[in-house]
XYZ file of C-alpha atoms in Angstrom:
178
model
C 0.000 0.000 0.000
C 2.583 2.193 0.707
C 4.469 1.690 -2.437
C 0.890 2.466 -4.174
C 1.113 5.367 -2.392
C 4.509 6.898 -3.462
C 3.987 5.791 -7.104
C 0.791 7.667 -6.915
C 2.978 11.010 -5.709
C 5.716 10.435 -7.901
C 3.224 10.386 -11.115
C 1.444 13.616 -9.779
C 5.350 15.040 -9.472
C 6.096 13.970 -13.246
C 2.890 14.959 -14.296
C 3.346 18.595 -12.954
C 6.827 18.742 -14.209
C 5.618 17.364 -17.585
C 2.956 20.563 -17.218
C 5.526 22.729 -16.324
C 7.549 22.278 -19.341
C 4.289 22.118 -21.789
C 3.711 25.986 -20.451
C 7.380 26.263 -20.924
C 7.407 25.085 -24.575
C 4.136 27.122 -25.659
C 5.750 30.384 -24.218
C 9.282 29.387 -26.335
C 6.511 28.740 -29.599
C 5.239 32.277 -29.315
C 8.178 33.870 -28.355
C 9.158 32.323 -31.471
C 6.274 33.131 -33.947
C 7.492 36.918 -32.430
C 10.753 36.962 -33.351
C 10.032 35.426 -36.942
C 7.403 38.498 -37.427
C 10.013 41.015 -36.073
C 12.407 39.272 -38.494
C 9.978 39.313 -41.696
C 8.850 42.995 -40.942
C 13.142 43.875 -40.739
C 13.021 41.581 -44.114
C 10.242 43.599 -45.831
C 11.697 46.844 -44.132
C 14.960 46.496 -45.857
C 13.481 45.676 -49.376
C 11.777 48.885 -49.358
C 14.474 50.563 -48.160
C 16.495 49.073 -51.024
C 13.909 49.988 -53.612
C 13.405 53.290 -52.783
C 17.337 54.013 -52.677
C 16.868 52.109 -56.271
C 13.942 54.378 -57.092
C 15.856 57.810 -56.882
C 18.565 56.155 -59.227
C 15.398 55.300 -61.811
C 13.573 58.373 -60.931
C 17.362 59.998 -61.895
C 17.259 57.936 -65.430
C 13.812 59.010 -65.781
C 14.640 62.223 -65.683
C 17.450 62.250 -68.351
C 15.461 60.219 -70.939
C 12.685 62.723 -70.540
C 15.216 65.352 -70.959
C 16.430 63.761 -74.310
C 12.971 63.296 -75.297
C 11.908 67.164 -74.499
C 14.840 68.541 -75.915
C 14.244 66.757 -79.245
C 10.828 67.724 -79.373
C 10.811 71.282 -78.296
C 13.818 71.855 -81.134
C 10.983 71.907 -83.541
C 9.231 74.496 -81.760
C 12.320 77.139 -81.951
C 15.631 77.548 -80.829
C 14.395 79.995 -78.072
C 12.900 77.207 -76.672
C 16.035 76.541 -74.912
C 16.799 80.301 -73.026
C 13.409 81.337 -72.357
C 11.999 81.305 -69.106
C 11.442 77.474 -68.380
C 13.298 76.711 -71.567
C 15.919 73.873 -71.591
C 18.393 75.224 -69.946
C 16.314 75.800 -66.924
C 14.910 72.419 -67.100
C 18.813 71.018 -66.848
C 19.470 72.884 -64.036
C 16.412 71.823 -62.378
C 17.101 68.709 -63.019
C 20.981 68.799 -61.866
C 19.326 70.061 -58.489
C 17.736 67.154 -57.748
C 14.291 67.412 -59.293
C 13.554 64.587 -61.286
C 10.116 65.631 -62.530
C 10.966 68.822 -64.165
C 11.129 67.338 -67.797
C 8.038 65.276 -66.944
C 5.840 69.082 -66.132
C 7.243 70.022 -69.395
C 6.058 66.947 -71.233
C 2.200 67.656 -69.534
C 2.698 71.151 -70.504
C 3.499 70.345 -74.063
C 0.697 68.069 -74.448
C -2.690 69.722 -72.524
C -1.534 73.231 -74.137
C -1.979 71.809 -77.344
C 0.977 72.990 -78.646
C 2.189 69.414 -79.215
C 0.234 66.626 -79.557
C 1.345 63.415 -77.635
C 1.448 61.054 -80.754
C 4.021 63.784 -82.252
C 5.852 64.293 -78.894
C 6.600 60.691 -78.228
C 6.779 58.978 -81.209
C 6.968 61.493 -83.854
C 10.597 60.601 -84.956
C 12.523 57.317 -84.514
C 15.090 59.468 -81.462
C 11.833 60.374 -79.860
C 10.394 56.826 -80.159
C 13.373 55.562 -78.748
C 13.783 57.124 -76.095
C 9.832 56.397 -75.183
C 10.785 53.445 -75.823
C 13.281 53.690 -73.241
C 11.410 55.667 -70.693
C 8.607 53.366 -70.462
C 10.953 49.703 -70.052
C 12.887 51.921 -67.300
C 9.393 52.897 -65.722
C 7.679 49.238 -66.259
C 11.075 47.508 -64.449
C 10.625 50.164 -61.675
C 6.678 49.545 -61.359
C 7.642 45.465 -61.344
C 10.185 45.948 -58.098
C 7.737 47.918 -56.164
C 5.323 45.807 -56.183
C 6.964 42.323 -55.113
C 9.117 44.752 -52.434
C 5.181 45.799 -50.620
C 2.466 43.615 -50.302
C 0.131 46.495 -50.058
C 0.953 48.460 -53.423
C 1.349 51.643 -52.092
C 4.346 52.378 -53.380
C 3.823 51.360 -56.836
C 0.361 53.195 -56.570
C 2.111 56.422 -55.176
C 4.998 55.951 -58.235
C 2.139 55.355 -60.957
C -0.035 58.418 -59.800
C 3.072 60.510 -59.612
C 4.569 63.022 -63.004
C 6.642 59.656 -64.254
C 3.502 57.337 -64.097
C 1.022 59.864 -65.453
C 3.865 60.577 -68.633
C 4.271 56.659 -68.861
C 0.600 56.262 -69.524
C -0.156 59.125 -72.077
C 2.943 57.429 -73.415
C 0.879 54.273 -73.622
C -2.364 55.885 -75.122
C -0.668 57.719 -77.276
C 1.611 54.650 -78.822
C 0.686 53.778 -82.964
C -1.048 50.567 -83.168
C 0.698 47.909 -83.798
């Protein structure tokens, strides 16, 4: 009876300590499922950190193919087209300063003034068709990263609805058939 007794106590011991370590083990799961969340948010956090240090190099790119593009273009209109106010030579410096979009305002400015349609602007020669051409594989490749760098597509919504995305699709429309 006795020895009934002490198995009895020694199987409510092992069963607590076999409790114990169940608790223990759950707590070391979720600690776990923690850190791998912490570690797949640093992940995702350093893709899009990546990308958008990518982006200004693109954005850069961008910015000199539209140049190319404008200057061809506005070379029909007249050589003052380059001095004036907001002429080439301002556009270049804007665009050595950092602002990447300055060719891009001239492109919308171009087009919705009427003073040259997009069809003629972006593919009205074979240099300006090239460098479309070039502007909008630059733009797609840019559009692709964003998107598999955030899940949500806010980024690749915020580059799309920005100067570049907005010239990339009258770019599109405006493309011959074919």
């Amino acid at each position: 009876m006795v020895g009934f007794f002490l198995q009895r106590q020694q199987l409510a011991e092992n069963t607590e300590a076999i409790r114990a370590q169940l608790v223990e083990m759950r707590r070391a799961a979720e600690q776990a499922e923690v850190q791998s969340r912490a570690i797949e948010a640093d992940e995702l956090h350093s893709r899009q950190d990546t990308f958008l240090r990518i982006a200004d190099m693109v954005n850069g790119q961008l910015a000199t193919i539209g140049g190319f593009l404008v200057m061809s273009a506005v070379i029909e209109i007249g050589p003052d087209e380059m001095t004036k106010p907001g002429g080439g030579q301002e556009l270049w410096a804007r665009t050595g300063a950092g602002d990447h979009t300055a060719f891009s305002g001239k492109m919308f400015s171009l087009v919705y003034s009427d003073e040259m349609p997009a069809p003629t602007l972006f593919w009205g020669t074979e240099i300006r068709s090239n460098h479309t051409r070039n502007f909008m594989a630059a733009f797609d490749r840019l559009i692709e990263h964003a998107r598999r760098c955030d899940p949500d597509g806010i980024i690749a919504d915020a580059i799309l609805d920005g100067h570049h995305g907005r010239i990339h699709r009258i770019m599109r429309e405006s493309a011959p058939a074919g």
